Short mmCIF file of C-alpha atoms (C1' of nucleotides) in Angstrom, two decimals:
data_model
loop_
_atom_site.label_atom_id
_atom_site.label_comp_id
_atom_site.label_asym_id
_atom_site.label_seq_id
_atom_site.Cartn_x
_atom_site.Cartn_y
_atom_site.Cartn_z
CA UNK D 1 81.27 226.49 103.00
CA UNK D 2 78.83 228.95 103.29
CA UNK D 3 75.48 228.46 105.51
CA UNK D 4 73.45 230.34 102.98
CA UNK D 5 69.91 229.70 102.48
CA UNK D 6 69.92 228.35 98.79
CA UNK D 7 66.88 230.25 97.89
CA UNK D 8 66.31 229.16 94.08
CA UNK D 9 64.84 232.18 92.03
CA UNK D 10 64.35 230.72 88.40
CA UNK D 11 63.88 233.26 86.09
CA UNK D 12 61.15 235.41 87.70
CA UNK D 13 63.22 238.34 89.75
CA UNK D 14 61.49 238.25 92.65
CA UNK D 15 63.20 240.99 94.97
CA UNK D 16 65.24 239.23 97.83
CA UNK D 17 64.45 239.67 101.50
CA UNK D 18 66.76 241.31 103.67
CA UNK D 19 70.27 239.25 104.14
CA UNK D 20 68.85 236.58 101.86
CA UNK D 21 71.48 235.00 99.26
CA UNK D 22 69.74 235.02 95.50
CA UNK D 23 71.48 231.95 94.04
CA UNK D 24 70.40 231.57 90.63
CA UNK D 25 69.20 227.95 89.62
CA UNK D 26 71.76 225.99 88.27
CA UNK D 27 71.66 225.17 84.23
CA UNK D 28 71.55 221.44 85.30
CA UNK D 29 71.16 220.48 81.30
CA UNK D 30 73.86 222.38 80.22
CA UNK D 31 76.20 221.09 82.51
CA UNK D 32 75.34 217.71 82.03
CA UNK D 33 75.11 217.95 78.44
CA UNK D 34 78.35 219.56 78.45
CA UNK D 35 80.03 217.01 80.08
CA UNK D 36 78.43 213.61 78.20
CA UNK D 37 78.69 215.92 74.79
CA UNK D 38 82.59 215.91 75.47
CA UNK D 39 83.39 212.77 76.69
CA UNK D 40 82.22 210.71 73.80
CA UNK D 41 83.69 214.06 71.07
CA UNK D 42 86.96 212.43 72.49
CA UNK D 43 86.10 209.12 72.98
CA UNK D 44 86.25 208.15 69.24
CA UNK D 45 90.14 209.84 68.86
CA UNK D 46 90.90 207.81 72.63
CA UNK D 47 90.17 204.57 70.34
CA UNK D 48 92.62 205.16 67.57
CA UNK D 49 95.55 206.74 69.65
CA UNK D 50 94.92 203.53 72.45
CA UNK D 51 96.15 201.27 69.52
CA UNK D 52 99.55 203.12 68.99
CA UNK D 53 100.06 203.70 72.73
CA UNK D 54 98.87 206.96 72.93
CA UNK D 55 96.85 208.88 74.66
CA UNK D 56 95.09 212.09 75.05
CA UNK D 57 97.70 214.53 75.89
CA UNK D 58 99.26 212.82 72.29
CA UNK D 59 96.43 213.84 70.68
CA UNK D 60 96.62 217.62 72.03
CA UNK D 61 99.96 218.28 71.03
CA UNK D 62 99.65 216.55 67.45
CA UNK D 63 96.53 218.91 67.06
CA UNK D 64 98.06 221.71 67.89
CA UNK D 65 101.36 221.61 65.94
CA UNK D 66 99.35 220.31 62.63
CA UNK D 67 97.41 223.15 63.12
CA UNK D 68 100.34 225.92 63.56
CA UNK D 69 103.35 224.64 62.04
CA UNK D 70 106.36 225.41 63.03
CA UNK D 71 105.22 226.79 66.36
CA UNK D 72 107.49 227.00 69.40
CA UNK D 73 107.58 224.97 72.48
CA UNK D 74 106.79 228.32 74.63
CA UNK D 75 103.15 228.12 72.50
CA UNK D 76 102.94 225.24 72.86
CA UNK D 77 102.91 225.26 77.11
CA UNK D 78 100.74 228.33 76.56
CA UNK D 79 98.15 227.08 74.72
CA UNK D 80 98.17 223.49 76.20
CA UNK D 81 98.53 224.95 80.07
CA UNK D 82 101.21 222.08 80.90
CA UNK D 83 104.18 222.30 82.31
CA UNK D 84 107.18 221.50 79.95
CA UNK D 85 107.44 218.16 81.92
CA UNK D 86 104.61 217.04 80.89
CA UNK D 87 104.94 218.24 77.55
CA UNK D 88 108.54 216.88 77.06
CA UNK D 89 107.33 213.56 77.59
CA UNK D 90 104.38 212.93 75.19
CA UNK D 91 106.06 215.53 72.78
CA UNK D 92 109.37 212.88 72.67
CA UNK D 93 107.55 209.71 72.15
CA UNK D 94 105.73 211.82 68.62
CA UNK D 95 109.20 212.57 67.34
CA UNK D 96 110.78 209.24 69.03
CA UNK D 97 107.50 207.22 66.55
CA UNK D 98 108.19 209.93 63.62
CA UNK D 99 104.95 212.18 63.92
CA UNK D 100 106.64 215.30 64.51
CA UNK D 101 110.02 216.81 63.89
CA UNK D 102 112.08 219.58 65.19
CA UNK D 103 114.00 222.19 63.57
CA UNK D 104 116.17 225.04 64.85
CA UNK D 105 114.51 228.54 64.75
CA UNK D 106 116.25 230.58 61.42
CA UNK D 107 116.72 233.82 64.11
CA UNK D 108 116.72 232.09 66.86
CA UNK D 109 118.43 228.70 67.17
CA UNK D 110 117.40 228.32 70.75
CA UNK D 111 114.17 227.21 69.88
CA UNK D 112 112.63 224.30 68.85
CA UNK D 113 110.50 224.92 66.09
CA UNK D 114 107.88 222.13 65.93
CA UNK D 115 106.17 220.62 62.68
CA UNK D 116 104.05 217.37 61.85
CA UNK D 117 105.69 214.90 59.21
CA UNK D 118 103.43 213.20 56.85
CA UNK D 119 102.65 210.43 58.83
CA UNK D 120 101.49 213.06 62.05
CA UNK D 121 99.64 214.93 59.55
CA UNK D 122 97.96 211.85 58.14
CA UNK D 123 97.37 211.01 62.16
CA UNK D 124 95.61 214.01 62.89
CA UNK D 125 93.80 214.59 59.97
CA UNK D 126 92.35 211.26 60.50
CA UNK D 127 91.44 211.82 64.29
CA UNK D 128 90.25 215.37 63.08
CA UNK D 129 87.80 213.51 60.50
CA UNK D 130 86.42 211.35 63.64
CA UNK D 131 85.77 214.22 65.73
CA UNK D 132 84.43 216.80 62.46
CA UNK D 133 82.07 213.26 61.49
CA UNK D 134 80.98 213.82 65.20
CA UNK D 135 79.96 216.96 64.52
CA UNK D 136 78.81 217.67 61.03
CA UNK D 137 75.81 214.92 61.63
CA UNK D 138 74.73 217.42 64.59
CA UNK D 139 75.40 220.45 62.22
CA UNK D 140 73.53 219.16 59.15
CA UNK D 141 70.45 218.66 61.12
CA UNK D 142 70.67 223.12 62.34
CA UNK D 143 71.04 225.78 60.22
CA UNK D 144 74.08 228.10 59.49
CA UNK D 145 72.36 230.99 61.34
CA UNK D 146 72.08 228.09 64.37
CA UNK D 147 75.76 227.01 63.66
CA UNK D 148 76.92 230.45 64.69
CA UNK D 149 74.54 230.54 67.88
CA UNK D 150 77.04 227.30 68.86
CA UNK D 151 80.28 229.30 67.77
CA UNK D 152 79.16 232.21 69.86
CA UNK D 153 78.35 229.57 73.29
CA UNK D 154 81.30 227.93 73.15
CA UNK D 155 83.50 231.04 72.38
CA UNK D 156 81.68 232.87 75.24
CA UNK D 157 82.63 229.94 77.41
CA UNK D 158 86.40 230.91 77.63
CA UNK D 159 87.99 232.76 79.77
CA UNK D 160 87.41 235.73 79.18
CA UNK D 161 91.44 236.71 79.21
CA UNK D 162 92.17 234.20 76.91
CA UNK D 163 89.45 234.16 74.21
CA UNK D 164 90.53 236.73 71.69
CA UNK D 165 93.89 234.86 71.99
CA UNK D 166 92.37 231.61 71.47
CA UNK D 167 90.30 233.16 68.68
CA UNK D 168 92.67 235.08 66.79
CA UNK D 169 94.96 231.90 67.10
CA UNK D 170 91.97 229.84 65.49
CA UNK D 171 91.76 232.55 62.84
CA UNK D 172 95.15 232.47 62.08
CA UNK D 173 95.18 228.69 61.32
CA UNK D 174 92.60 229.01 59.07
CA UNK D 175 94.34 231.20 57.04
CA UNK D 176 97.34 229.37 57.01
CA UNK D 177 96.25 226.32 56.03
CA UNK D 178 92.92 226.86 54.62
CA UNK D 179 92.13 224.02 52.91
CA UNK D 180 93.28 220.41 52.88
CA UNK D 181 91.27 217.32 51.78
CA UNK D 182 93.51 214.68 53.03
CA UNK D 183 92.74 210.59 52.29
CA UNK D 184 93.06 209.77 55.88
CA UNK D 185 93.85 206.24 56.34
CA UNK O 1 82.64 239.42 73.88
CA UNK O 2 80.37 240.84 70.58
CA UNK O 3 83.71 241.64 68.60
CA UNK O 4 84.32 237.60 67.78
CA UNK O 5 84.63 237.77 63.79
CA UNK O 6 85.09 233.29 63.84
CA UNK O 7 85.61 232.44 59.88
CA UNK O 8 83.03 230.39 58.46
CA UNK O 9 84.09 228.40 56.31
CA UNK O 10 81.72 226.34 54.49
CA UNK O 11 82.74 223.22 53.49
CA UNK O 12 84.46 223.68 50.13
CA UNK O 13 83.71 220.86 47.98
CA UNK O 14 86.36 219.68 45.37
CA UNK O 15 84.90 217.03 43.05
CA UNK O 16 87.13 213.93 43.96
CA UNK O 17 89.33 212.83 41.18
CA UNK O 18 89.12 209.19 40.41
CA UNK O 19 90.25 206.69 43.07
CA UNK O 20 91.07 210.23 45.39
CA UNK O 21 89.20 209.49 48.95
CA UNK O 22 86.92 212.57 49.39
CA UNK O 23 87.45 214.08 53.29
CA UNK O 24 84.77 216.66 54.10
CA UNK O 25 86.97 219.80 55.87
CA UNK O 26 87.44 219.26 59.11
CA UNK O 27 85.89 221.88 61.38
CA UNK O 28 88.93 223.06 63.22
CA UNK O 29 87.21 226.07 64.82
CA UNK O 30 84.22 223.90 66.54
CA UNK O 31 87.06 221.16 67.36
CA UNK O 32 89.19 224.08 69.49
CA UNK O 33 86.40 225.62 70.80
CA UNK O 34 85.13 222.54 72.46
CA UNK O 35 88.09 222.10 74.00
CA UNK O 36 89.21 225.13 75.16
CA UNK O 37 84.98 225.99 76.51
CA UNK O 38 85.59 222.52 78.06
CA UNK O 39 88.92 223.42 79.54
CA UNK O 40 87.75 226.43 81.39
CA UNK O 41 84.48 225.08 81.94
CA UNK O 42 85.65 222.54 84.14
CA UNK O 43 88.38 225.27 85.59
CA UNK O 44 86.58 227.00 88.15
CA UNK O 45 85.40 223.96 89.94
CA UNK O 46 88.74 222.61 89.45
CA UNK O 47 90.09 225.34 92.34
CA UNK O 48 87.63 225.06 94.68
CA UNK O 49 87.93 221.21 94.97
CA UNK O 50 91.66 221.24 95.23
CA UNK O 51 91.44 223.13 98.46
CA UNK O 52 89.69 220.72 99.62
CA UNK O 53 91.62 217.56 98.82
CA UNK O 54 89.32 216.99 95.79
CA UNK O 55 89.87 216.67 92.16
CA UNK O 56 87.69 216.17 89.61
CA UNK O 57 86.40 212.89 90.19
CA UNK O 58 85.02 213.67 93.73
CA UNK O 59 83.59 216.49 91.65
CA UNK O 60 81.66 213.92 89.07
CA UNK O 61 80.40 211.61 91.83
CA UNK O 62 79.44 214.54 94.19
CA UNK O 63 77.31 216.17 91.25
CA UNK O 64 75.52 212.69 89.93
CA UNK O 65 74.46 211.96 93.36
CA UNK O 66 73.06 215.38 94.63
CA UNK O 67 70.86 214.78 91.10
CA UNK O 68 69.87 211.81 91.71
CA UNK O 69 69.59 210.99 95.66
CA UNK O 70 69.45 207.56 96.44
CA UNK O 71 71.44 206.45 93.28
CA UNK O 72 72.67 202.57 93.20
CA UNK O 73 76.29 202.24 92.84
CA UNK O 74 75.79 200.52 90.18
CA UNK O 75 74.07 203.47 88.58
CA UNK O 76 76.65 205.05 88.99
CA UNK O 77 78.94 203.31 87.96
CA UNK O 78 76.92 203.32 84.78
CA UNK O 79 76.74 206.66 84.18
CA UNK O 80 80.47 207.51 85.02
CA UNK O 81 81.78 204.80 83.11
CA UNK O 82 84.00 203.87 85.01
CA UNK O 83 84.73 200.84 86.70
CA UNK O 84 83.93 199.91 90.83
CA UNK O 85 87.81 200.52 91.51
CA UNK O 86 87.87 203.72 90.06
CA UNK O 87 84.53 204.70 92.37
CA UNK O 88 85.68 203.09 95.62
CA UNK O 89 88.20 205.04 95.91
CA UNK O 90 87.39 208.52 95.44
CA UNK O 91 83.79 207.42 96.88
CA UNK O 92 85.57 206.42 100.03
CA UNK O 93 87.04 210.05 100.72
CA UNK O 94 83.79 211.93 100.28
CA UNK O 95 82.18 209.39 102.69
CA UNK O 96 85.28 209.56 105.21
CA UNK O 97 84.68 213.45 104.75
CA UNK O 98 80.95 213.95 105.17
CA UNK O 99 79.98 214.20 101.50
CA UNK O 100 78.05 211.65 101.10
CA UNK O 101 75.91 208.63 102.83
CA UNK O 102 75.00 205.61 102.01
CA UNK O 103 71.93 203.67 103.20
CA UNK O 104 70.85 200.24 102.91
CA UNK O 105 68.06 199.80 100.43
CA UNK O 106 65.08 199.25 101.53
CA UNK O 107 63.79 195.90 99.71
CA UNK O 108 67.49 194.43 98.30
CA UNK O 109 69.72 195.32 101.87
CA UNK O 110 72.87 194.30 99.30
CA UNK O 111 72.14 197.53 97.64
CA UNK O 112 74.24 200.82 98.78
CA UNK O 113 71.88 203.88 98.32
CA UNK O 114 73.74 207.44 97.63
CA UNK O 115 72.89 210.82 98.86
CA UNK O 116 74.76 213.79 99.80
CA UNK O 117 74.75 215.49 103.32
CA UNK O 118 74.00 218.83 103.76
CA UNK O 119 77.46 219.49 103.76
CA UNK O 120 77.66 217.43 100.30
CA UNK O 121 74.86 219.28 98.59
CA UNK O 122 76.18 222.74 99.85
CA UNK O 123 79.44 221.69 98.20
CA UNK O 124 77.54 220.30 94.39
CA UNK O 125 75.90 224.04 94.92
CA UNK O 126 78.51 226.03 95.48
CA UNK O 127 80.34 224.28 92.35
CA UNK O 128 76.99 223.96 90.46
CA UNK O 129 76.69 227.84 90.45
CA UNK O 130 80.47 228.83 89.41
CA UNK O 131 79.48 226.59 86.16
CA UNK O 132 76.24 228.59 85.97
CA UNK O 133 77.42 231.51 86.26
CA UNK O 134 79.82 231.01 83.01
CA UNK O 135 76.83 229.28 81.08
CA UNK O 136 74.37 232.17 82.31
CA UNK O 137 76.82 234.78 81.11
CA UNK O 138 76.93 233.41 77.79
CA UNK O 139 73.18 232.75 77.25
CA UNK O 140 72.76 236.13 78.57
CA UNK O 141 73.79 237.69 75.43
CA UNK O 142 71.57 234.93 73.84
CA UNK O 143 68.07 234.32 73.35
CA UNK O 144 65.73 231.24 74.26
CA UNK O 145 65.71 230.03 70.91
CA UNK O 146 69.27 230.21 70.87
CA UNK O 147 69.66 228.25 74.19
CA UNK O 148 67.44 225.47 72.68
CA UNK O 149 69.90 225.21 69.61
CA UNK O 150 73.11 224.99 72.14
CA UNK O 151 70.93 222.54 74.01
CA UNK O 152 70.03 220.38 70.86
CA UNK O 153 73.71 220.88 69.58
CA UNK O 154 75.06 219.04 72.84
CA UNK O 155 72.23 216.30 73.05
CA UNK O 156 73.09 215.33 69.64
CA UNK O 157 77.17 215.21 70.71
CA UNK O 158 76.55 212.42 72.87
CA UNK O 159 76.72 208.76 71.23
CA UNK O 160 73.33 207.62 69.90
CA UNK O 161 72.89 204.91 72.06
CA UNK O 162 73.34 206.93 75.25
CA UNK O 163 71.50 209.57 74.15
CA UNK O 164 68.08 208.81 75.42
CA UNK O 165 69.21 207.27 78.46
CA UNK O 166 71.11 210.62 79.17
CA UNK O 167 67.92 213.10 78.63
CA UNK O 168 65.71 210.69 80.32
CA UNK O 169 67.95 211.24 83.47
CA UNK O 170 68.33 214.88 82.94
CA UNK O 171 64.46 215.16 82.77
CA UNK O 172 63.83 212.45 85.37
CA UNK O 173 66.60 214.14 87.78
CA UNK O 174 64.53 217.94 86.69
CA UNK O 175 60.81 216.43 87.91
CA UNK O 176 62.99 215.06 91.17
CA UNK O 177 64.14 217.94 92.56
CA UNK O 178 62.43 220.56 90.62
CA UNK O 179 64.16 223.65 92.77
CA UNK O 180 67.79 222.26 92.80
CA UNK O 181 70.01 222.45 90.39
CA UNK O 182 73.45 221.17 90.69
CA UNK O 183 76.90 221.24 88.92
CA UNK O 184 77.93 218.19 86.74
CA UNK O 185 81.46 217.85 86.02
"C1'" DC Z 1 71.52 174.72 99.18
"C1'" DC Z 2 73.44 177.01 95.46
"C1'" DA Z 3 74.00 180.32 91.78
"C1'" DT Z 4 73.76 184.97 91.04
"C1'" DT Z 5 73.91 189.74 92.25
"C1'" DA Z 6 75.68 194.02 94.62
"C1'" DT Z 7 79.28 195.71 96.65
"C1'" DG Z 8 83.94 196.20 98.73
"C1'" DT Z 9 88.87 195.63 98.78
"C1'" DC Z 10 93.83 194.51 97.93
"C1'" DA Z 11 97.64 194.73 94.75
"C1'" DG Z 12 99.71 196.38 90.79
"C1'" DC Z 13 100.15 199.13 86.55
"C1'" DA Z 14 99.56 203.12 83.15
"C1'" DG Z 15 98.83 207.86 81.67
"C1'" DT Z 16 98.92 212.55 82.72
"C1'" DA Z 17 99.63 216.06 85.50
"C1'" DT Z 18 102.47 218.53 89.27
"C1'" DT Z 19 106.89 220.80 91.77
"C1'" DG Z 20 111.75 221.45 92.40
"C1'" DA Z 21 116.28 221.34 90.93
"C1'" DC Z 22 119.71 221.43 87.68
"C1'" DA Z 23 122.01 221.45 82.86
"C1'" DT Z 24 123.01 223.43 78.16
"C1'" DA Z 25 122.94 226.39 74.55
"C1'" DT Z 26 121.99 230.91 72.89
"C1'" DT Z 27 120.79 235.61 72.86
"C1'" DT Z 28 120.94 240.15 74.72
"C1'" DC Z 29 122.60 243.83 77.20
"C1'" DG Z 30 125.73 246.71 80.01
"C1'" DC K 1 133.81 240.64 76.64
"C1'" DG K 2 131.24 238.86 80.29
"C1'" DA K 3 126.98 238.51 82.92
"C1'" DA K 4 122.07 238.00 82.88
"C1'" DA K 5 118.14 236.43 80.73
"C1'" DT K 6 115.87 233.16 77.66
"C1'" DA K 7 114.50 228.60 75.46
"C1'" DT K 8 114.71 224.18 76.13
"C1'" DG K 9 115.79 219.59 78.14
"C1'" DT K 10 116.08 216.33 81.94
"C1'" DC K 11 116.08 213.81 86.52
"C1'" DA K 12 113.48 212.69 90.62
"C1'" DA K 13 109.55 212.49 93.36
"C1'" DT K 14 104.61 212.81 93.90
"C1'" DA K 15 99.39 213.02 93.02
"C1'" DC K 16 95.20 211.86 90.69
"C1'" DT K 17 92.49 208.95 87.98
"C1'" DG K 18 91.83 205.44 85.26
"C1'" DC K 19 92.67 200.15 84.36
"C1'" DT K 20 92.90 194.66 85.20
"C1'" DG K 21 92.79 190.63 88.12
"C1'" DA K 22 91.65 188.33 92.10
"C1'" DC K 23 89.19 187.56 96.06
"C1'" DA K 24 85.73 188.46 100.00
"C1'" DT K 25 81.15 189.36 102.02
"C1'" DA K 26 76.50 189.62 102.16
"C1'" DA K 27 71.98 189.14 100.39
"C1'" DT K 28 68.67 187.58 96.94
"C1'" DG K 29 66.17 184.10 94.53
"C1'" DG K 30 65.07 179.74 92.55
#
DNA sequence: CCATTATGTCAGCAGTATTGACATATTTCG
DNA sequence: CGAAATATGTCAATACTGCTGACATAATGG
């Protein structure tokens, strides 16, 4: 690790001496907001998945494939950043406990096209209600201009290689299934 | 990153037929941005620490107690949520390794007190400032106000009954160590 | 002295991730 | 056609991080 002199220069630019590292000061808030903000947005899904034996990596996958029907397995290790170990395990128990089915890709029938049944739907739409209850509480207390300030942060927070993927992806779900108001149980 | 056209889509809402359980739309595009800003968020610490024997636990601890030097394990065992198990052992290896201290307190001697060694705080800096660095260029393209709205949007993420707790040792940690700034998990 | 508190530790288990190797079916291309 | 590439599945071993339960040590406090 580096011997550098941490020389903290908060927003005033004060020019830095000769050989002297500027380190800017750390967004302590931020981070720590960051990480308390997201621990408890999926500690209220955690609760119902714990009660069917699932867990988090469930939860991902079931998201996911509600969201893009019929997607492949290759997506699903690309968006998910897993190995198809991983994947192959939770991903069996969902079809194994009837959440999610596969079906042989029309051109291709080496893939695995993936799709929620009813009762995965009905599962993620309810752990999508938790997390969107979560949410809207914080939302209904900003404006729509200050909604779109929070789009834009998180958005910016991506890698910067994979955001118009991860973007264009969210896009695309919303057109495809742009509105369901599902009784979740 | 100005190019991001994210769909708003305000929350369309279908008068409820009778009996029919009304769902407000989920917000799918705030859900996967949180998770994929989270994802890479946590990312480029991730690297560092692995080269170092680290994951992301060593990474929590090591962060909590360059904020707040001279923590109680019980603190924080508090604040991670975790239980004394959990702490030991990744606690342990950033002793054995340098990271971190402990010193008998100075009225109750059953009490362990946390701080980092130079070699520990140099480490919660150096990870501190690759999550900076994301946040910073984000807010960047964003003004103060806007910052206080991402800032507001988090705080109000985090369960009710932590929430006070959590700002009051954000601000506490802030009046502490007013130049430091280090990089939570 | 005794109950409580603060902490540490051992043993075992679960969930989620990894790498490496290998198998099977299918498509694609020379 | 036959070989290479692709999509997926699976077995085995390992790592990290969380959990519960049980027990130990030391210090505080009434």
């Amino acid at each position: 690790m580096a011997d550098i002199s941490l020389t903290t220069r908060p927003d005033t630019h004060v020019p830095a001496a000769r050989g002297e590292q500027i380190v800017p000061a750390p967004c302590w808030d931020l981070i720590e907001l960051l990480f308390f903000a997201y621990r408890d947005f999926v500690g209220d899904p955690d609760e119902v998945l714990a009660k069917l034996g699932f867990g988090r990596a469930h939860h991902r996958v079931l998201h996911f494939v509600n969201r893009n029907p019929g997607m492949k397995v290759a997506d699903l290790l690309d968006v998910l950043k897993i190995t198809k170990q991983s994947l192959g395990r939770v991903l069996k128990q969902l079809i194994d406990d009837g959440y999610v089915v596969q079906r042989e890709g029309d051109h291709d029938r080496r893939q695995r096209l993936l799709y929620v049944t009813p009762a995965g739907e009905s599962l993620a739409m309810q752990l999508a209600g938790l997390q969107t209850a979560r949410i809207s509480r914080v939302l209904g207390e900003l404006g729509s201009a200050e909604r779109e300030t929070v789009r834009r942060f998180l958005a910016g927070m991506i890698d910067a290689e994979d955001r118009e993927r991860v973007l264009r992806m969210i896009a695309r779900a919303d057109r495809a299934r742009p509105r369901r108001r599902d009784g979740a149980p």
